[in-house]
Structure formats: structure tokens, C-alpha cells
CSV table of C-alpha atoms and ligand atoms in Angstrom, one decimal:
chain,number,residue,atom,x,y,z
A,1,MET,CA,-13.6,-12.7,-3.6
A,2,GLU,CA,-11.1,-10.0,-4.5
A,3,PHE,CA,-9.5,-12.3,-7.1
A,4,GLU,CA,-12.7,-12.8,-9.1
A,5,GLU,CA,-13.2,-9.0,-9.4
A,6,ALA,CA,-9.6,-8.4,-10.3
A,7,LYS,CA,-9.8,-10.8,-13.2
A,8,GLU,CA,-11.8,-8.2,-15.1
A,9,VAL,CA,-8.8,-5.9,-14.7
A,10,LEU,CA,-6.4,-8.5,-16.1
A,11,ASN,CA,-8.8,-9.2,-19.0
A,12,ALA,CA,-9.0,-5.6,-19.9
A,13,ILE,CA,-5.2,-5.4,-20.2
A,14,GLN,CA,-5.1,-8.5,-22.3
A,15,HIS,CA,-7.8,-7.2,-24.6
A,16,ALA,CA,-5.6,-4.2,-25.2
A,17,GLY,CA,-2.9,-6.6,-26.5
A,18,PHE,CA,-0.6,-7.0,-23.4
A,19,GLU,CA,0.1,-9.7,-21.0
A,20,ALA,CA,-1.2,-9.5,-17.4
A,21,TYR,CA,-0.7,-11.8,-14.5
A,22,PHE,CA,-1.4,-12.1,-10.8
A,23,VAL,CA,2.0,-12.3,-9.0
A,24,GLY,CA,3.5,-12.4,-5.6
A,25,GLY,CA,1.9,-13.3,-2.3
A,26,SER,CA,-1.7,-13.7,-3.6
A,27,VAL,CA,-0.6,-16.5,-6.0
A,28,ARG,CA,1.4,-18.2,-3.3
A,29,ASP,CA,-1.4,-17.9,-0.7
A,30,THR,CA,-4.1,-19.1,-3.1
A,31,ILE,CA,-2.2,-22.2,-3.9
A,32,LEU,CA,-1.7,-22.8,-0.2
A,33,ASN,CA,-5.4,-22.3,0.4
A,34,LEU,CA,-4.7,-19.3,2.6
A,35,LYS,CA,-6.7,-16.1,2.8
A,36,ILE,CA,-5.3,-13.5,0.4
A,37,HIS,CA,-5.0,-9.9,1.5
A,38,ASP,CA,-3.7,-7.9,-1.4
A,39,VAL,CA,-3.6,-8.7,-5.1
A,40,ASP,CA,-0.5,-7.6,-7.1
A,41,ILE,CA,-0.8,-7.5,-10.9
A,42,ALA,CA,2.2,-7.5,-13.3
A,43,THR,CA,2.0,-6.6,-16.9
A,44,SER,CA,4.0,-6.2,-20.1
A,45,ALA,CA,2.3,-2.8,-20.6
A,46,TYR,CA,4.2,0.3,-19.7
A,47,PRO,CA,2.7,2.6,-17.2
A,48,SER,CA,1.6,5.0,-19.9
A,49,GLU,CA,-0.1,2.2,-21.7
A,50,VAL,CA,-1.9,1.0,-18.5
A,51,LYS,CA,-3.2,4.5,-18.0
A,52,ARG,CA,-4.7,4.5,-21.5
A,53,ILE,CA,-6.6,1.3,-20.8
A,54,PHE,CA,-8.4,2.4,-17.6
A,55,LYS,CA,-10.6,5.5,-16.9
A,56,LYS,CA,-9.4,6.1,-13.4
A,57,THR,CA,-5.8,5.6,-12.4
A,58,VAL,CA,-3.5,7.1,-9.8
A,59,ASP,CA,0.3,7.4,-10.2
A,60,THR,CA,1.2,5.8,-6.9
A,61,GLY,CA,4.7,4.6,-7.8
A,62,ILE,CA,5.1,5.5,-11.4
A,63,GLU,CA,8.9,5.7,-11.1
A,64,HIS,CA,8.9,2.0,-10.1
A,65,GLY,CA,6.3,1.2,-12.8
A,66,THR,CA,3.3,1.0,-10.5
A,67,VAL,CA,0.0,2.5,-11.5
A,68,THR,CA,-3.1,2.1,-9.3
A,69,VAL,CA,-6.3,1.3,-11.1
A,70,LEU,CA,-9.6,2.2,-9.5
A,71,ASP,CA,-12.3,-0.1,-10.5
A,72,HIS,CA,-15.7,-0.7,-9.0
A,73,GLY,CA,-14.7,0.9,-5.7
A,74,ARG,CA,-11.5,-1.1,-5.5
A,75,ALA,CA,-7.9,-0.3,-6.0
A,76,TYR,CA,-5.4,-2.6,-7.9
A,77,GLU,CA,-1.7,-2.1,-8.1
A,78,ILE,CA,-0.5,-2.8,-11.6
A,79,THR,CA,3.3,-3.0,-12.1
A,80,THR,CA,5.1,-3.2,-15.4
A,81,PHE,CA,7.5,-6.1,-15.8
A,82,ARG,CA,10.9,-4.8,-14.6
A,83,THR,CA,14.4,-5.7,-13.7
A,84,GLU,CA,16.2,-3.8,-11.0
A,85,SER,CA,19.6,-3.1,-12.6
A,86,THR,CA,21.5,-1.1,-10.1
A,87,TYR,CA,21.4,-1.7,-6.4
A,88,GLN,CA,23.1,0.7,-4.1
A,89,ASP,CA,23.8,0.0,-0.5
A,90,PHE,CA,21.8,-3.2,-0.3
A,91,ARG,CA,18.5,-1.5,0.0
A,92,ARG,CA,15.9,-1.2,-2.7
A,93,PRO,CA,16.9,-0.4,-6.3
A,94,ASP,CA,17.7,3.1,-7.2
A,95,HIS,CA,16.2,2.7,-10.6
A,96,VAL,CA,14.3,0.1,-12.5
A,97,GLU,CA,14.2,-1.0,-16.1
A,98,PHE,CA,11.0,-2.0,-17.7
A,99,VAL,CA,11.0,-5.2,-19.7
A,100,ARG,CA,8.5,-7.0,-21.8
A,101,SER,CA,9.2,-10.5,-20.6
A,102,LEU,CA,7.5,-12.1,-17.6
A,103,LYS,CA,10.4,-14.4,-16.9
A,104,ASP,CA,12.8,-11.5,-16.6
A,105,ASP,CA,10.4,-9.9,-14.1
A,106,LEU,CA,10.1,-13.1,-12.1
A,107,LYS,CA,13.8,-13.9,-11.9
A,108,ARG,CA,14.5,-10.7,-9.9
A,109,ARG,CA,12.0,-11.8,-7.2
A,110,ASP,CA,13.2,-13.0,-3.8
A,111,LEU,CA,12.0,-16.6,-3.3
A,112,THR,CA,10.7,-19.3,-5.6
A,113,ILE,CA,7.4,-19.4,-3.8
A,114,ASN,CA,7.0,-15.7,-4.5
A,115,ALA,CA,8.1,-16.0,-8.2
A,116,LEU,CA,4.9,-17.6,-9.5
A,117,ALA,CA,2.5,-15.9,-11.9
A,118,MET,CA,-1.1,-16.8,-12.5
A,119,LYS,CA,-3.2,-16.1,-15.5
A,120,PRO,CA,-6.8,-14.9,-15.0
A,121,ASP,CA,-8.0,-18.4,-16.0
A,122,GLY,CA,-6.0,-19.9,-13.1
A,123,GLU,CA,-3.1,-21.3,-15.1
A,124,VAL,CA,0.1,-21.0,-13.1
A,125,ILE,CA,3.4,-20.0,-14.8
A,126,ASP,CA,6.3,-21.5,-12.8
A,127,HIS,CA,9.8,-20.8,-14.2
A,128,PHE,CA,11.7,-21.4,-10.9
A,129,GLU,CA,10.1,-24.5,-9.5
A,130,GLY,CA,8.1,-22.5,-7.0
A,131,LEU,CA,5.2,-25.0,-7.2
A,132,ARG,CA,7.6,-27.8,-6.1
A,133,ASP,CA,8.9,-25.7,-3.2
A,134,LEU,CA,5.4,-24.8,-2.2
A,135,LYS,CA,4.5,-28.5,-2.1
A,136,GLU,CA,7.6,-29.5,-0.2
A,137,GLY,CA,7.4,-26.5,2.2
A,138,MET,CA,10.7,-25.0,1.1
A,139,ILE,CA,12.0,-21.5,1.3
A,140,ARG,CA,14.5,-21.1,-1.6
A,141,ALA,CA,16.0,-18.0,-3.2
A,142,VAL,CA,15.4,-17.5,-6.9
A,143,GLY,CA,18.7,-18.2,-8.7
A,144,VAL,CA,21.9,-17.3,-6.7
A,145,ALA,CA,20.8,-16.5,-3.2
A,146,GLU,CA,23.7,-14.2,-2.5
A,147,GLU,CA,22.7,-12.0,-5.4
A,148,ARG,CA,19.1,-11.8,-4.2
A,149,PHE,CA,20.2,-10.8,-0.8
A,150,HIS,CA,22.6,-8.2,-2.1
A,151,GLU,CA,19.8,-6.7,-4.1
A,152,ASP,CA,17.7,-6.2,-1.0
A,153,ALA,CA,19.0,-7.4,2.4
A,154,LEU,CA,15.5,-7.3,3.8
A,155,ARG,CA,14.8,-10.5,1.9
A,156,MET,CA,16.8,-12.4,4.5
A,157,MET,CA,14.3,-11.3,7.1
A,158,ARG,CA,11.5,-12.2,4.8
A,159,ALA,CA,13.0,-15.7,4.4
A,160,VAL,CA,12.9,-16.4,8.2
A,161,ARG,CA,9.5,-14.7,8.4
A,162,PHE,CA,8.1,-17.1,5.9
A,163,ALA,CA,9.7,-20.1,7.6
A,164,SER,CA,7.6,-19.1,10.6
A,165,GLN,CA,4.5,-17.9,8.9
A,166,LEU,CA,4.1,-20.9,6.6
A,167,ASP,CA,5.9,-23.4,8.7
A,168,PHE,CA,8.4,-24.0,5.9
A,169,ILE,CA,12.1,-25.0,6.0
A,170,ILE,CA,14.8,-22.8,4.6
A,171,GLU,CA,16.8,-24.7,2.0
A,172,LYS,CA,20.5,-25.1,2.9
A,173,LYS,CA,22.2,-22.9,0.3
A,174,THR,CA,19.7,-20.1,1.0
A,175,LEU,CA,20.2,-20.5,4.8
A,176,ASN,CA,24.0,-20.4,4.3
A,177,ALA,CA,23.7,-17.3,2.1
A,178,ILE,CA,21.7,-15.6,4.9
A,179,HIS,CA,24.4,-16.4,7.4
A,180,HIS,CA,27.1,-15.0,5.2
A,181,ASN,CA,25.2,-11.8,4.4
A,182,ALA,CA,23.4,-11.2,7.7
A,183,HIS,CA,25.5,-8.1,8.4
A,184,LEU,CA,23.9,-6.4,5.3
A,185,LEU,CA,20.7,-6.1,7.3
A,186,SER,CA,22.3,-3.1,9.0
A,187,ASN,CA,21.6,-1.2,5.8
A,188,VAL,CA,17.9,-1.8,5.9
A,189,ALA,CA,15.4,0.7,7.5
A,190,VAL,CA,14.2,-0.5,11.0
A,191,GLU,CA,10.6,0.0,10.0
A,192,ARG,CA,10.9,-2.6,7.3
A,193,ILE,CA,12.7,-5.1,9.6
A,194,HIS,CA,10.0,-4.5,12.2
A,195,VAL,CA,7.2,-5.6,9.8
A,196,GLU,CA,9.0,-8.9,9.1
A,197,TRP,CA,9.9,-9.5,12.8
A,198,VAL,CA,6.3,-9.1,13.9
A,199,LYS,CA,5.1,-11.4,11.2
A,200,LEU,CA,7.7,-14.0,12.3
A,201,LEU,CA,6.5,-13.8,15.9
A,202,LEU,CA,2.8,-14.1,14.9
A,203,GLY,CA,3.4,-16.9,12.5
A,204,LYS,CA,2.4,-20.5,12.6
A,205,ASN,CA,5.7,-21.8,13.8
A,206,PRO,CA,7.6,-19.0,15.4
A,207,GLN,CA,10.0,-21.5,17.0
A,208,ALA,CA,11.3,-22.5,13.5
A,209,GLY,CA,11.6,-18.9,12.4
A,210,LEU,CA,13.5,-18.0,15.6
A,211,LYS,CA,15.8,-20.9,15.2
A,212,ASP,CA,16.8,-19.6,11.8
A,213,PHE,CA,16.9,-16.0,13.0
A,214,MET,CA,19.4,-17.0,15.6
A,215,ALA,CA,21.4,-19.6,13.6
A,216,THR,CA,22.0,-17.1,10.8
A,217,GLU,CA,22.9,-14.4,13.3
A,218,LEU,CA,20.4,-12.0,11.7
A,219,TYR,CA,19.4,-11.0,15.2
A,220,HIS,CA,22.8,-9.3,15.7
A,221,TYR,CA,21.8,-6.7,13.2
A,222,CYS,CA,18.4,-5.9,14.7
A,223,PRO,CA,18.1,-3.0,17.2
A,224,LEU,CA,19.1,-4.0,20.7
A,225,PHE,CA,18.8,-7.7,20.0
A,226,SER,CA,22.5,-8.7,20.2
A,227,ASP,CA,22.3,-9.7,23.9
A,228,LYS,CA,19.0,-11.5,23.6
A,229,LYS,CA,20.2,-15.0,22.7
A,230,GLN,CA,19.0,-16.5,26.0
A,231,VAL,CA,15.6,-14.7,25.7
A,232,PHE,CA,15.1,-16.2,22.2
A,233,ASN,CA,16.1,-19.6,23.6
A,234,LYS,CA,13.4,-19.2,26.3
A,235,LEU,CA,10.9,-18.1,23.6
A,236,MET,CA,11.7,-21.1,21.6
A,237,ASN,CA,10.7,-23.4,24.4
A,238,LEU,CA,7.2,-21.8,24.7
A,239,ASN,CA,4.2,-22.5,22.6
A,240,SER,CA,4.1,-18.9,21.4
A,241,SER,CA,2.2,-19.8,18.3
A,242,GLN,CA,-0.8,-18.8,20.3
A,243,LEU,CA,0.2,-15.1,20.0
A,244,THR,CA,-2.6,-13.2,18.3
A,245,GLU,CA,-1.2,-9.6,18.1
A,246,GLU,CA,1.9,-7.5,18.0
A,247,GLU,CA,1.5,-6.0,21.5
A,248,ALA,CA,1.3,-9.4,23.0
A,249,ALA,CA,4.4,-10.5,21.1
A,250,TRP,CA,6.4,-7.6,22.4
A,251,THR,CA,5.0,-8.1,25.9
A,252,LEU,CA,6.2,-11.7,26.0
A,253,LEU,CA,9.6,-10.6,24.7
A,254,CYS,CA,9.9,-7.8,27.3
A,255,TYR,CA,8.7,-10.0,30.1
A,256,LEU,CA,11.2,-12.7,29.3
A,257,SER,CA,13.9,-10.1,29.0
A,258,ASN,CA,13.1,-8.8,32.5
A,259,LEU,CA,12.7,-5.3,31.3
A,260,ALA,CA,11.5,-2.5,33.5
A,261,SER,CA,9.4,0.2,31.9
A,262,SER,CA,12.5,2.2,30.9
A,263,GLY,CA,13.9,-0.8,29.2
A,264,VAL,CA,10.7,-1.5,27.4
A,265,LYS,CA,10.6,2.0,26.2
A,266,GLU,CA,14.2,2.0,25.0
A,267,LEU,CA,13.7,-1.3,23.1
A,268,LEU,CA,10.5,-0.3,21.4
A,269,ARG,CA,11.7,3.2,20.5
A,270,ALA,CA,14.7,1.6,18.9
A,271,TRP,CA,12.3,-0.5,16.8
A,272,LYS,CA,10.4,2.7,15.9
A,273,SER,CA,7.2,1.6,17.5
A,274,SER,CA,4.2,3.9,18.0
A,275,ASN,CA,3.7,5.7,21.4
A,276,SER,CA,0.4,3.8,22.0
A,277,LEU,CA,2.1,0.5,21.4
A,278,ILE,CA,4.9,1.4,23.8
A,279,SER,CA,2.6,2.5,26.6
A,280,ASN,CA,0.4,-0.6,26.2
A,281,VAL,CA,3.4,-2.9,26.3
A,282,ILE,CA,4.8,-1.1,29.4
A,283,VAL,CA,1.5,-1.7,31.2
A,284,ALA,CA,1.0,-5.2,30.0
A,285,THR,CA,4.5,-6.3,30.8
A,286,GLU,CA,4.1,-5.1,34.4
A,287,LEU,CA,0.7,-6.9,34.6
A,288,VAL,CA,2.2,-10.2,33.6
A,289,THR,CA,4.3,-10.2,36.8
A,290,LEU,CA,1.3,-9.2,38.9
A,291,ILE,CA,-0.7,-12.1,37.4
A,292,ARG,CA,2.1,-14.5,38.1
A,293,GLN,CA,2.3,-13.2,41.7
A,294,GLN,CA,-1.5,-13.4,42.0
A,295,LYS,CA,-1.5,-9.7,43.0
A,296,MET,CA,-4.4,-8.7,40.8
A,297,ASP,CA,-6.6,-6.4,42.9
A,298,SER,CA,-9.5,-4.1,41.7
A,299,TRP,CA,-7.2,-1.1,41.4
A,300,THR,CA,-4.9,-3.0,39.1
A,301,TYR,CA,-7.8,-4.0,36.9
A,302,TYR,CA,-9.1,-0.5,36.9
A,303,ARG,CA,-5.9,1.3,36.0
A,304,SER,CA,-4.8,-1.2,33.4
A,305,GLY,CA,-8.0,-1.2,31.3
A,306,LEU,CA,-9.4,-4.2,29.5
A,307,HIS,CA,-7.2,-4.0,26.4
A,308,CYS,CA,-3.9,-4.3,28.4
A,309,LEU,CA,-5.4,-6.9,30.7
A,310,ARG,CA,-6.3,-9.1,27.7
A,311,ILE,CA,-2.8,-8.7,26.2
A,312,ALA,CA,-1.1,-9.5,29.5
A,313,ASN,CA,-3.3,-12.5,30.1
A,314,GLU,CA,-2.7,-13.9,26.6
A,315,VAL,CA,1.0,-13.8,27.5
A,316,ALA,CA,0.4,-15.3,31.0
A,317,VAL,CA,-1.5,-18.1,29.4
A,318,ILE,CA,1.4,-18.9,27.1
A,319,LEU,CA,3.7,-18.9,30.2
A,320,GLY,CA,1.4,-21.3,32.0
A,321,PHE,CA,-0.1,-19.0,34.7
A,322,GLY,CA,-2.9,-17.2,33.0
A,323,ILE,CA,-6.2,-16.4,34.5
A,324,ASN,CA,-9.3,-18.0,33.0
A,325,GLU,CA,-10.5,-15.5,30.3
A,326,ASP,CA,-14.1,-15.4,31.5
A,327,ILE,CA,-13.1,-14.7,35.0
A,328,LEU,CA,-10.8,-11.9,33.8
A,329,GLU,CA,-13.7,-10.3,31.8
A,330,GLN,CA,-16.1,-10.7,34.7
A,331,LYS,CA,-13.8,-9.1,37.2
A,332,TYR,CA,-13.3,-6.2,34.9
A,333,ALA,CA,-17.1,-5.9,34.2
A,334,ALA,CA,-17.7,-5.9,38.0
A,335,LEU,CA,-15.6,-2.8,38.7
A,336,PRO,CA,-17.9,-0.1,40.2
A,337,ILE,CA,-16.4,2.4,37.8
A,338,LYS,CA,-14.2,2.0,34.7
A,339,ASP,CA,-13.1,5.6,34.4
A,340,LYS,CA,-12.5,8.6,36.7
A,341,HIS,CA,-15.3,10.6,34.9
A,342,GLU,CA,-17.8,8.1,36.2
A,343,LEU,CA,-17.1,9.2,39.8
A,344,GLN,CA,-20.2,11.1,41.1
A,345,VAL,CA,-18.1,14.0,42.3
A,346,ASP,CA,-15.4,16.1,40.7
A,347,GLY,CA,-13.2,19.0,41.7
A,348,GLY,CA,-15.8,21.7,40.9
A,349,LEU,CA,-18.4,20.0,43.1
A,350,LEU,CA,-15.9,19.7,46.0
A,351,ILE,CA,-15.2,23.4,45.7
A,352,ASN,CA,-18.8,24.4,45.5
A,353,ARG,CA,-20.2,22.2,48.2
A,354,LEU,CA,-17.4,21.8,50.6
A,355,LYS,CA,-15.9,25.2,50.0
A,356,MET,CA,-12.5,23.6,49.2
A,357,LYS,CA,-9.8,25.6,47.5
A,358,PRO,CA,-8.3,24.5,44.2
A,359,GLY,CA,-4.8,23.0,44.8
A,360,PRO,CA,-3.0,19.8,45.5
A,361,GLN,CA,-5.2,18.8,48.5
A,362,LEU,CA,-8.2,18.6,46.1
A,363,GLY,CA,-6.4,16.2,43.9
A,364,VAL,CA,-5.3,14.0,46.8
A,365,ILE,CA,-8.9,13.8,48.0
A,366,LEU,CA,-10.3,13.0,44.6
A,367,GLU,CA,-7.8,10.2,44.2
A,368,ARG,CA,-8.6,8.8,47.6
A,369,LEU,CA,-12.3,8.8,46.6
A,370,GLU,CA,-11.5,7.1,43.3
A,371,HIS,CA,-9.5,4.4,45.1
A,372,GLN,CA,-12.2,3.7,47.7
A,373,VAL,CA,-14.9,3.5,45.1
A,374,VAL,CA,-12.9,1.2,42.9
A,375,ASN,CA,-12.0,-1.0,45.9
A,376,GLY,CA,-15.6,-1.2,46.9
A,377,GLU,CA,-15.0,0.7,50.2
A,378,LEU,CA,-17.4,3.5,49.2
A,379,ASP,CA,-20.5,3.4,47.1
A,380,ASN,CA,-20.3,5.7,44.1
A,381,GLN,CA,-23.1,8.0,45.4
A,382,GLN,CA,-22.7,11.7,45.5
A,383,ASP,CA,-23.9,12.3,49.2
A,384,LEU,CA,-21.7,9.4,50.5
A,385,LEU,CA,-18.6,10.7,48.6
A,386,LEU,CA,-19.2,14.3,49.9
A,387,THR,CA,-19.5,13.1,53.4
A,388,ALA,CA,-16.3,11.1,53.2
A,389,ALA,CA,-14.5,14.0,51.6
A,390,SER,CA,-15.6,16.5,54.1
A,391,ALA,CA,-14.2,14.3,56.9
A,392,TRP,CA,-10.8,14.3,55.2
A,393,VAL,CA,-10.6,18.1,54.7
A,394,LYS,CA,-8.3,19.6,57.2
B,1,CTP,N1,12.1,-7.6,-0.8
B,1,CTP,C1,11.2,-8.1,-1.6
B,1,CTP,C2,9.8,-7.8,-1.5
B,1,CTP,C3,8.9,-8.3,-2.4
B,1,CTP,N2,9.4,-9.0,-3.5
B,1,CTP,C4,8.5,-9.5,-4.5
B,1,CTP,O1,7.3,-8.8,-4.5
B,1,CTP,C5,6.1,-9.6,-4.1
B,1,CTP,C6,5.1,-8.8,-3.3
B,1,CTP,O2,5.8,-8.2,-2.2
B,1,CTP,P1,5.0,-8.1,-0.8
B,1,CTP,O3,3.6,-7.8,-1.0
B,1,CTP,O4,5.9,-7.2,0.1
B,1,CTP,O5,5.2,-9.5,-0.1
B,1,CTP,P2,4.3,-10.8,-0.3
B,1,CTP,O6,5.3,-11.9,-0.8
B,1,CTP,O7,3.2,-10.6,-1.2
B,1,CTP,O8,3.9,-11.2,1.2
B,1,CTP,P3,2.7,-10.7,2.0
B,1,CTP,O9,1.7,-11.8,2.0
B,1,CTP,O10,3.2,-10.4,3.4
B,1,CTP,O11,2.2,-9.4,1.4
B,1,CTP,C7,6.7,-10.8,-3.4
B,1,CTP,O12,5.9,-11.9,-3.5
B,1,CTP,C8,8.0,-11.0,-4.2
B,1,CTP,O13,7.7,-11.6,-5.5
B,1,CTP,C9,10.7,-9.3,-3.6
B,1,CTP,O14,11.1,-9.9,-4.6
B,1,CTP,N3,11.6,-8.8,-2.7
B,2,MG,MG1,1.8,-9.0,-0.8
């Protein structure tokens, strides 16, 4: 496990006379018995001191106190205890101050469950009753909630994300502070909000997260979400905790919003999504309707591709009209060809053998051949395809 190996890094820092702890999500998730994905280390050593302890380091974020240590083929982010003294415009701090006290470092963190520290021997340091909140399933800001959200407004999205991801309840004062400060979310980069929103949708209890997302009016300050109240209400009545990936989450949202492809594009662009995500969600959203209308023919399978078919069907299952997964896979596997390049003729061959001229007619004939092969009206054999094509040439 990554933790075991990282202990050596902590021990090395301690041997040099400094304090070092695991902090952040890895501590929280270990206590909850969840899989950990990244290990953050906090230390009383200043970056220059950390660099003297290890042979291989990279200055990944030195101005924020973070040095990456390379050890046995792994990378560990080691951050000096710090306070973030000045916050401008409710984003991240414009400068940090290094401190030597763990408690000072922990008290500027967002939530009590994220403000725990753990020694390499497993002892947990808990200055803000994070262990109690973990046990009780509570999301609570460290100290005065308003202050934490003024320091970084994204933390409000993180709170609702954790409510969904961990199936926890947001404590009342924290929830009220989110409601009061929701407008500050407008100051946060869409890319950062995006990450939290997707984690919310893919969480263990998205209904709970959505409820808080709406009640606090955070959604008003997310791109193109102000008019989506009814859509979120619909989403809350579904068992969307079955969602397994981001593209399916957006597909469900776009389907429930009745968006045509231009609307999907507009929404996902506003959320700064990648082009590949946008095109897959466009295809999958249209497919959901075809699945519902039971209009799934071979051509639809063929032009959609297995990836989008799976996404659309995941959504259709949640909506109660999905196709049996095995049948979907079998139908796709049974297609005579999966790609245009598998067709036994191409433009060059039609020109050589049928003396056709390059131009639009050639394209039309190739498409017609492709259609007929996919639909099973023609076998994908060169002589048969040429015979059919020659009959169509005017
Ligand atoms: N806006 C933020 C982001 C992070 N943190 C602190 O930095 C830690 C690490 O941040 P990050 O890795 O972004 O989040 P995690 O809580 O580790 O959650 P995840 O499992 O998604 O990584 C958090 O636990 C929290 O202590 C914070 O106080 N405020
Ligand atoms: Mg983390």
C-alpha cells in the first residue's frame, strides 16, 4: 500500500529533527476504510530543509511550500505547515506564511474531517473533533464557517460534494454559511467547480448532495444551471447513485433537460469540458431517446460505437427503460462491420474497377454500400459490393 511506503519518507523527515504527518484526504479515507488515492504529507521543515533531506526532489509548488520527493519510483508531495494570511477575491491565497506548528496548519483547512493529521505509527492528531464528525457522518467547517468560505469559496462546493461522496450530513451552521455565501462561488474558476460537481454526481448519495446544492442556492452560481431547478428535482427522484462515470452523469442531466445537441454543446462548453466529452455526450443523449422509443436499429448501433452505447444504456437503466447489457453487447458484436474501413471496397477500387470518377456520386455510393452492409442487406464481399455499385452508377 502507498501508505506503507510513504512512512519511510515521514521517518526520514523525523530523523532530521522535524515533524511530519499524513494530512488531508488520505487520513480521512483511511479512517473510513476507503481506498486512498493520493497521500499528502505536511511538515514543520521548510522547503529548503526538505530538499536537504532527500536526494531527488522537484520544486512543484515551492511558492506554496510544496516540494515533491521522488522515492523508489514514487512521488510524494510534502508541504510545509502554513497559514494563508491574505486572501484576495475569495479564491486561493495570494501568499502563504510558513509556520512551525501543526495546529496552525490544520486550523486553516476546510472541514473538520479534512483537518486530521496522522503520524507514521498511525496515531491520529485531532484538534477540531474531526474524528467525532467522521464517526457521526458530519460535514462541519473548521472554526468559523464564514471565514473558511471567504478564504476559498470552492470549499462550499467541496462540502456538498462530500455530503454526496461520503453520504454525510452538513451541519447546520456550515449549511447556513454556504447559503449566505453561495454567491462567492462566482469568483471561482469553472474548472475547479467542475471537478467537485462531477464528484457530487458520482458519489454514494447524489440525492443528498443535490438537495444541499439546491437548498443553499449554490447552483445559481454554476454555469447555465440557474434554470435547472426542475431538472435537479427530477434527478433527485432517480436512483442515480448507479452512475459510474462523468459522461453518463452529463448524459443523464442533458436528457432530463431535454437538450438538443446544440444545447448539450453550449452547456458543456460553459463547463469547460473537453471536445471528446462533448461529442460523446451529444451522441449518448440522443441515444437515450432512441432506446426509450425502441428505435435501435443496426445503423444506430454502428454509428454510435460501443462506448456511447454503454453510456446511454447506463442512463436508460437508471431511467427504467434500459436494454439488458448482454443483449446490447451481443447486438454490437453481431454487426457485420464496426468501421467504414472494414468495407471490402473503397473509393480507389470503385474508380479502378468501375471507371467511376472522383466526386460526390462516389461518396453517395460508398455510403449506400456501407448502409446496406451494416443493415445486413448486402454481404461484405468485394464482388457483391462491386455488382451492387455498378447497378447504381448512372
Ligand atoms: N479548498 C480546499 C482544498 C483543500 N483543502 C485541504 O487540503 C487537503 C487536500 O486537498 P485535496 O486533495 O484537494 O482534497 P481531499 O480532501 O484530499 O479530497 P480528495 O479525496 O478528493 O483528494 C484537504 O483535505 C483539506 O485539508 C482545504 O482546506 N481547502
Ligand atoms: Mg486529496
